Amino acid sequence: MNTFYEHGASEDILYLNKPHLGTDVLINVVKNIRKDIEKCGDVRFETKLVDIIIEDNQLKEVVLENNEGTYKEKVDQLVLAIGHSARKTYEMLYQKQLEISQKAFAVGMRIEHSQEFINKSQYGKFYDHPALKAADYKLAVHTSQKRGVYTFCMCPGGFVIPAATGKEQIVVNGMSPSNRGTAWSNSGMVVEVHPEDCAKMTGDENEDALSVMRFQEQFEKNCWQQGNMKQTAPAQRMSDFVNKHLSYDLPKSSYAPGLISSPLHFWMPEFVSTRLQEGFKTFGKNAHGFLTNEAVMIAAETRTSSPVRILRDRETFQHVRIAGLFPCGEGAGYAGGIVSAGIDGERCAEMAAEYAKK
């Protein structure tokens, strides 16, 4: 938090129990951090890692690609902080037979209420008091099928945004500006998915390290098809989803590409939809008024964490076999959010510095 503050974030993140930077502020914070990095190294834009060269279980070279072609560079250390959507890198590591495994993650939708509705439910008659900021919430329940249903990345006064990283996929996410001043409130609403669940959708009897990733890809493609093969997102009113009714009209939404009415309860995998429905019914009982047809479910929230884990040693943070390779953060399967990824990055950097001394 001090690092964020020193690079342009508001001072209140140092003492608030739920610190919030805001996407509009974060843009400049990241630029300022990059300027500090450039004082002691390179930042190469439009450059991607396409291969790693290993000899005798030791990292020797990396193969990089930019607009001018591919080139090799000798390295003895590589912190692989690739993020949770680097599917081509996962494929490359799998083809090189590095030790990686599938892991559980979560999928679902974005749920969007009006911010006034959430303020009223949390603040009661004081909902419009000028001293109160946009209210948030956090909900979680364990279903009868022993899977967690929970809210994720709650964005008061925010937007639902498109977040696809490739063709033929719809992925949504949420963001809030620093003032949390929009008329909408949204949150990821997701259910745990374990590797044994995924074969039910993909029909993949020969499970491997990328099976959960392939389930994730198929889910996003199905969503794209339901969205008329555009970035218009399939959506359904909340009570209609629980009661398995078609939503003939949809409320206004912050999602800029637009929504299209879709029977999410019908085309989503049954093990996802039934668990979400059970979770919503429980939330409706515990948080009066939360289960309402004024809320809209926007599909699909699928990038909660990595579907893959790149195996590493618990003490050295290096890959279990390849010396000098440090799998790091969300993409490596060792973090599940901004703060935990940042902490894991610091620890990997410390371990890489220790390795460099040898």
Coordinates of C-alpha atoms in Angstrom, one line a residue:
M1 CA 0.0 0.0 0.0
N2 CA 2.9 2.3 0.7
T3 CA 4.3 1.6 -2.8
F4 CA 0.9 2.6 -4.3
Y5 CA 0.7 5.7 -2.2
E6 CA 4.3 6.7 -3.1
H7 CA 3.4 6.4 -6.8
G8 CA 0.3 8.5 -6.8
A9 CA -2.5 6.7 -5.0
S10 CA -4.7 8.5 -2.4
E11 CA -3.4 8.6 1.2
D12 CA -6.6 7.0 2.5
I13 CA -5.6 3.6 1.2
L14 CA -3.0 3.5 4.1
Y15 CA -5.7 3.4 6.8
L16 CA -9.1 2.4 5.3
N17 CA -10.2 -1.2 6.0
K18 CA -11.2 -1.6 2.4
P19 CA -8.7 0.5 0.4
H20 CA -9.7 1.4 -3.1
L21 CA -7.5 3.0 -5.8
G22 CA -9.9 3.4 -8.6
T23 CA -9.2 2.4 -12.2
D24 CA -8.8 6.0 -13.3
V25 CA -6.1 6.5 -10.6
L26 CA -4.4 3.2 -11.1
I27 CA -3.5 4.0 -14.7
N28 CA -1.2 6.8 -13.5
V29 CA 0.1 4.7 -10.6
V30 CA 1.2 2.0 -12.9
K31 CA 2.9 4.5 -15.2
N32 CA 4.8 5.9 -12.3
I33 CA 5.9 2.5 -11.1
R34 CA 7.1 1.7 -14.7
K35 CA 9.2 4.9 -14.7
D36 CA 11.0 3.7 -11.5
I37 CA 11.6 0.3 -13.1
E38 CA 13.1 1.9 -16.2
K39 CA 15.8 3.5 -14.0
C40 CA 17.3 0.0 -13.5
G41 CA 16.0 -2.1 -16.4
D42 CA 13.9 -2.4 -19.6
V43 CA 10.2 -2.5 -20.2
R44 CA 9.6 -3.9 -23.6
F45 CA 6.2 -3.3 -25.1
E46 CA 4.7 -5.4 -27.9
T47 CA 7.1 -8.2 -27.0
K48 CA 6.0 -11.7 -25.9
L49 CA 7.7 -14.8 -24.6
V50 CA 7.2 -17.6 -27.1
D51 CA 9.7 -20.3 -25.9
I52 CA 12.2 -21.1 -23.2
I53 CA 15.4 -23.0 -23.8
I54 CA 16.4 -25.5 -21.1
E55 CA 19.6 -27.6 -20.8
D56 CA 20.2 -30.2 -18.0
N57 CA 17.2 -28.8 -16.1
Q58 CA 18.7 -25.3 -16.1
L59 CA 17.2 -22.2 -17.8
K60 CA 19.5 -21.0 -20.6
E61 CA 17.7 -18.8 -23.0
V62 CA 14.3 -17.2 -23.7
V63 CA 12.8 -16.7 -27.2
L64 CA 11.0 -13.4 -27.6
E65 CA 8.9 -12.1 -30.4
N66 CA 8.1 -8.5 -31.4
N67 CA 7.1 -6.7 -34.6
E68 CA 10.5 -7.3 -36.2
G69 CA 10.5 -11.1 -35.6
T70 CA 11.8 -13.5 -33.0
Y71 CA 15.1 -13.4 -31.2
K72 CA 16.9 -15.2 -28.4
E73 CA 18.3 -13.8 -25.2
K74 CA 20.6 -15.6 -22.7
V75 CA 19.1 -15.6 -19.1
D76 CA 19.8 -17.6 -16.0
Q77 CA 16.7 -16.3 -14.2
L78 CA 13.1 -15.8 -15.3
V79 CA 10.2 -14.6 -13.1
L80 CA 7.2 -16.0 -14.9
A81 CA 4.5 -13.5 -13.8
I82 CA 2.2 -14.1 -16.8
G83 CA -1.3 -13.5 -15.4
H84 CA -4.2 -15.9 -15.3
S85 CA -5.2 -15.6 -19.0
A86 CA -1.8 -16.5 -20.7
R87 CA -3.2 -19.6 -22.5
K88 CA -0.6 -19.7 -25.2
T89 CA 2.1 -19.7 -22.6
Y90 CA 0.4 -22.5 -20.7
E91 CA 0.2 -24.5 -23.9
M92 CA 3.9 -23.9 -24.6
L93 CA 4.9 -25.0 -21.1
Y94 CA 2.7 -28.1 -21.4
Q95 CA 4.2 -29.1 -24.8
K96 CA 7.7 -28.8 -23.2
Q97 CA 6.5 -31.2 -20.5
L98 CA 7.1 -28.8 -17.6
E99 CA 5.4 -29.9 -14.4
I100 CA 2.0 -28.1 -14.3
S101 CA -1.4 -29.2 -13.0
Q102 CA -5.0 -28.3 -13.3
K103 CA -6.6 -26.6 -10.4
A104 CA -10.0 -25.5 -9.1
F105 CA -11.3 -22.0 -9.9
A106 CA -14.7 -20.3 -10.1
V107 CA -17.1 -19.2 -12.8
G108 CA -20.4 -17.4 -12.9
M109 CA -21.7 -14.0 -13.9
R110 CA -21.7 -10.3 -13.0
I111 CA -24.7 -9.3 -11.0
E112 CA -25.7 -5.6 -11.3
H113 CA -28.1 -3.6 -9.1
S114 CA -28.7 0.1 -9.0
Q115 CA -26.4 1.7 -6.4
E116 CA -29.4 3.3 -4.8
F117 CA -30.9 -0.1 -4.2
I118 CA -27.7 -1.3 -2.5
N119 CA -27.4 1.9 -0.4
K120 CA -31.0 1.4 0.8
S121 CA -30.4 -2.2 1.8
Q122 CA -27.2 -1.4 3.7
Y123 CA -27.9 2.1 5.2
G124 CA -31.7 2.0 5.5
K125 CA -33.3 5.5 5.9
F126 CA -29.8 7.1 5.8
Y127 CA -29.1 5.8 2.3
D128 CA -28.8 9.2 0.8
H129 CA -26.8 10.9 3.6
P130 CA -23.9 12.9 2.0
A131 CA -21.4 11.6 4.6
L132 CA -21.9 8.0 3.5
K133 CA -20.0 6.5 0.5
A134 CA -21.4 4.0 -2.0
A135 CA -22.3 0.9 0.0
D136 CA -20.8 -2.5 -0.8
Y137 CA -21.6 -6.1 0.3
K138 CA -20.0 -9.5 0.5
L139 CA -21.9 -12.8 0.5
A140 CA -20.9 -16.4 0.6
V141 CA -22.6 -19.8 1.2
H142 CA -21.7 -23.5 1.0
T143 CA -24.2 -25.4 -1.2
S144 CA -25.7 -28.8 -0.5
Q145 CA -23.3 -30.1 -3.2
K146 CA -20.3 -28.9 -1.2
R147 CA -19.4 -26.1 -3.5
G148 CA -19.0 -22.4 -2.5
V149 CA -21.1 -19.7 -4.0
Y150 CA -19.7 -16.2 -3.3
T151 CA -19.4 -12.6 -4.4
F152 CA -16.1 -11.6 -6.0
C153 CA -14.6 -8.3 -6.8
M154 CA -17.5 -6.1 -5.7
C155 CA -17.6 -2.7 -7.5
P156 CA -19.8 -0.1 -5.8
G157 CA -20.6 2.9 -8.1
G158 CA -18.9 1.1 -11.0
F159 CA -19.2 -0.4 -14.4
V160 CA -19.5 -3.9 -15.9
I161 CA -16.9 -4.1 -18.7
P162 CA -15.9 -6.4 -21.5
A163 CA -12.7 -8.3 -20.7
A164 CA -12.2 -10.9 -23.5
T165 CA -8.6 -11.6 -24.5
G166 CA -9.2 -13.5 -27.7
K167 CA -11.6 -14.3 -30.5
E168 CA -15.0 -16.0 -30.1
Q169 CA -15.3 -15.4 -26.4
I170 CA -17.3 -13.1 -24.0
V171 CA -15.8 -12.4 -20.6
V172 CA -17.1 -9.7 -18.3
N173 CA -15.4 -8.0 -15.3
G174 CA -16.1 -5.0 -13.1
M175 CA -14.4 -1.8 -12.2
S176 CA -15.0 1.4 -10.2
P177 CA -13.7 4.9 -10.7
S178 CA -12.0 6.4 -7.7
N179 CA -15.2 8.4 -6.7
R180 CA -17.4 5.3 -7.1
G181 CA -19.9 7.7 -8.6
T182 CA -22.0 5.8 -11.2
A183 CA -25.6 4.8 -10.8
W184 CA -24.8 1.1 -10.7
S185 CA -23.3 -1.5 -8.4
N186 CA -21.9 -4.8 -9.6
S187 CA -20.2 -7.9 -8.3
G188 CA -18.9 -11.2 -9.6
M189 CA -21.3 -14.0 -8.5
V190 CA -19.5 -17.2 -8.9
V191 CA -19.4 -20.9 -7.9
E192 CA -16.4 -23.1 -7.3
V193 CA -15.5 -25.4 -10.1
H194 CA -13.3 -28.5 -9.5
P195 CA -11.5 -30.5 -12.2
E196 CA -13.9 -33.4 -11.8
D197 CA -16.8 -31.0 -12.7
C198 CA -15.3 -30.0 -16.0
A199 CA -15.3 -33.3 -17.8
K200 CA -19.1 -33.2 -17.5
M201 CA -19.2 -30.2 -20.0
T202 CA -16.2 -31.0 -22.2
G203 CA -16.6 -34.8 -22.4
D204 CA -12.9 -35.0 -22.0
E205 CA -12.3 -38.4 -20.4
N206 CA -8.5 -38.2 -20.8
E207 CA -7.9 -35.4 -18.3
D208 CA -4.6 -33.5 -18.4
A209 CA -3.1 -30.4 -16.9
L210 CA -5.1 -28.1 -19.3
S211 CA -8.5 -29.7 -18.9
V212 CA -9.9 -27.0 -16.7
M213 CA -8.5 -24.3 -19.0
R214 CA -10.4 -26.0 -21.9
F215 CA -13.6 -26.0 -19.9
Q216 CA -13.0 -22.3 -19.3
E217 CA -12.5 -21.7 -23.0
Q218 CA -15.6 -23.6 -24.0
F219 CA -17.7 -21.8 -21.4
E220 CA -16.6 -18.4 -22.9
K221 CA -17.3 -19.5 -26.5
N222 CA -20.8 -20.7 -25.5
C223 CA -21.4 -17.3 -24.0
W224 CA -20.2 -15.6 -27.2
Q225 CA -22.6 -17.7 -29.3
Q226 CA -25.4 -16.7 -27.0
G227 CA -24.4 -13.1 -27.4
N228 CA -25.1 -13.2 -31.1
M229 CA -21.4 -13.8 -31.8
K230 CA -20.6 -10.2 -30.8
Q231 CA -19.7 -8.5 -27.5
T232 CA -23.3 -8.0 -26.6
A233 CA -23.5 -10.0 -23.4
P234 CA -26.2 -12.6 -22.7
A235 CA -28.2 -11.6 -19.6
Q236 CA -31.2 -12.5 -17.4
R237 CA -33.0 -10.9 -14.5
M238 CA -32.0 -12.4 -11.2
S239 CA -35.4 -13.8 -10.1
D240 CA -36.1 -15.1 -13.6
F241 CA -32.8 -17.0 -13.5
V242 CA -33.6 -18.6 -10.1
N243 CA -37.2 -19.5 -11.3
K244 CA -36.1 -20.6 -14.8
H245 CA -38.1 -17.9 -16.6
L246 CA -37.1 -16.0 -19.7
S247 CA -36.5 -12.3 -19.2
Y248 CA -38.6 -10.5 -21.9
D249 CA -37.0 -7.2 -21.1
L250 CA -33.8 -6.1 -19.3
P251 CA -33.1 -3.1 -17.0
K252 CA -30.7 -0.4 -18.0
S253 CA -27.1 -1.5 -17.6
S254 CA -23.6 0.0 -17.4
Y255 CA -22.3 -2.6 -19.8
A256 CA -21.4 -0.4 -22.9
P257 CA -21.6 -3.0 -25.7
G258 CA -25.2 -3.8 -24.6
L259 CA -27.2 -6.8 -23.3
I260 CA -29.3 -9.5 -25.0
S261 CA -31.9 -11.5 -23.1
S262 CA -30.8 -15.1 -22.8
P263 CA -31.9 -18.1 -20.7
L264 CA -28.7 -18.5 -18.7
H265 CA -30.4 -21.2 -16.6
F266 CA -30.8 -23.3 -19.7
W267 CA -27.5 -23.2 -21.6
M268 CA -25.1 -22.9 -18.7
P269 CA -23.7 -26.2 -17.3
E270 CA -26.2 -27.6 -14.9
F271 CA -23.7 -28.0 -12.1
V272 CA -23.0 -24.2 -12.4
S273 CA -26.6 -23.0 -12.7
T274 CA -28.2 -25.2 -10.0
R275 CA -25.5 -24.3 -7.5
L276 CA -25.9 -20.6 -8.3
Q277 CA -29.7 -20.8 -8.0
E278 CA -29.3 -22.5 -4.6
G279 CA -26.9 -19.8 -3.4
F280 CA -29.2 -17.0 -4.6
K281 CA -32.1 -18.4 -2.7
T282 CA -30.0 -18.5 0.5
F283 CA -28.7 -14.9 -0.1
G284 CA -32.4 -13.8 -0.6
K285 CA -33.2 -15.2 2.8
N286 CA -30.2 -13.8 4.6
A287 CA -30.1 -10.4 2.9
H288 CA -33.7 -9.3 2.6
G289 CA -34.5 -7.9 -0.8
F290 CA -31.3 -9.0 -2.5
L291 CA -33.0 -11.6 -4.6
T292 CA -34.9 -9.3 -7.0
N293 CA -35.9 -9.1 -10.6
E294 CA -34.5 -5.5 -10.6
A295 CA -31.0 -7.1 -10.6
V296 CA -29.6 -8.4 -13.8
M297 CA -27.1 -11.3 -14.3
I298 CA -24.5 -10.6 -17.1
A299 CA -22.5 -13.6 -18.4
A300 CA -19.8 -14.7 -18.1
E301 CA -17.4 -14.1 -15.2
T302 CA -14.7 -16.7 -15.8
R303 CA -11.3 -15.1 -15.0
T304 CA -11.5 -15.3 -11.2
S305 CA -8.1 -17.1 -11.0
S306 CA -5.9 -19.3 -13.0
P307 CA -7.2 -22.8 -14.1
V308 CA -3.5 -24.0 -14.0
R309 CA -0.8 -24.3 -11.4
I310 CA 2.9 -24.2 -12.5
L311 CA 4.5 -26.3 -9.8
R312 CA 7.3 -24.8 -7.7
D313 CA 9.4 -25.6 -4.6
R314 CA 7.9 -24.2 -1.4
E315 CA 11.3 -23.0 -0.1
T316 CA 13.1 -21.6 -3.1
F317 CA 10.0 -20.6 -5.2
Q318 CA 11.7 -22.1 -8.2
H319 CA 10.0 -24.5 -10.5
V320 CA 10.2 -28.0 -9.0
R321 CA 12.7 -29.1 -11.8
I322 CA 14.0 -26.1 -13.7
A323 CA 16.6 -24.1 -11.9
G324 CA 16.3 -20.3 -12.4
L325 CA 12.6 -20.4 -13.3
F326 CA 10.3 -18.6 -10.8
P327 CA 6.6 -19.2 -11.4
C328 CA 4.8 -16.2 -9.9
G329 CA 1.5 -14.7 -9.0
E330 CA -2.0 -15.4 -10.3
G331 CA -0.9 -16.9 -13.6
A332 CA 1.3 -19.5 -11.8
G333 CA -1.7 -20.5 -9.6
Y334 CA -0.3 -19.0 -6.3
A335 CA -2.5 -15.9 -5.9
G336 CA -6.1 -15.0 -6.2
G337 CA -6.3 -11.2 -6.4
I338 CA -4.3 -7.9 -6.7
V339 CA -2.9 -7.8 -3.2
S340 CA -2.0 -11.5 -3.0
A341 CA -0.4 -11.4 -6.4
G342 CA 1.7 -8.4 -5.3
I343 CA 2.8 -10.1 -2.2
D344 CA 3.8 -13.2 -4.1
G345 CA 5.7 -11.0 -6.6
E346 CA 7.7 -9.5 -3.7
R347 CA 8.6 -13.0 -2.3
C348 CA 9.6 -14.3 -5.8
A349 CA 11.8 -11.2 -6.3
E350 CA 13.5 -11.9 -2.9
M351 CA 14.1 -15.5 -3.8
A352 CA 15.5 -14.5 -7.3
A353 CA 17.9 -12.1 -5.6
E354 CA 19.1 -14.9 -3.3
Y355 CA 19.6 -17.2 -6.2
A356 CA 21.6 -14.5 -8.0
K357 CA 24.1 -14.4 -5.2
K358 CA 25.0 -18.0 -5.6

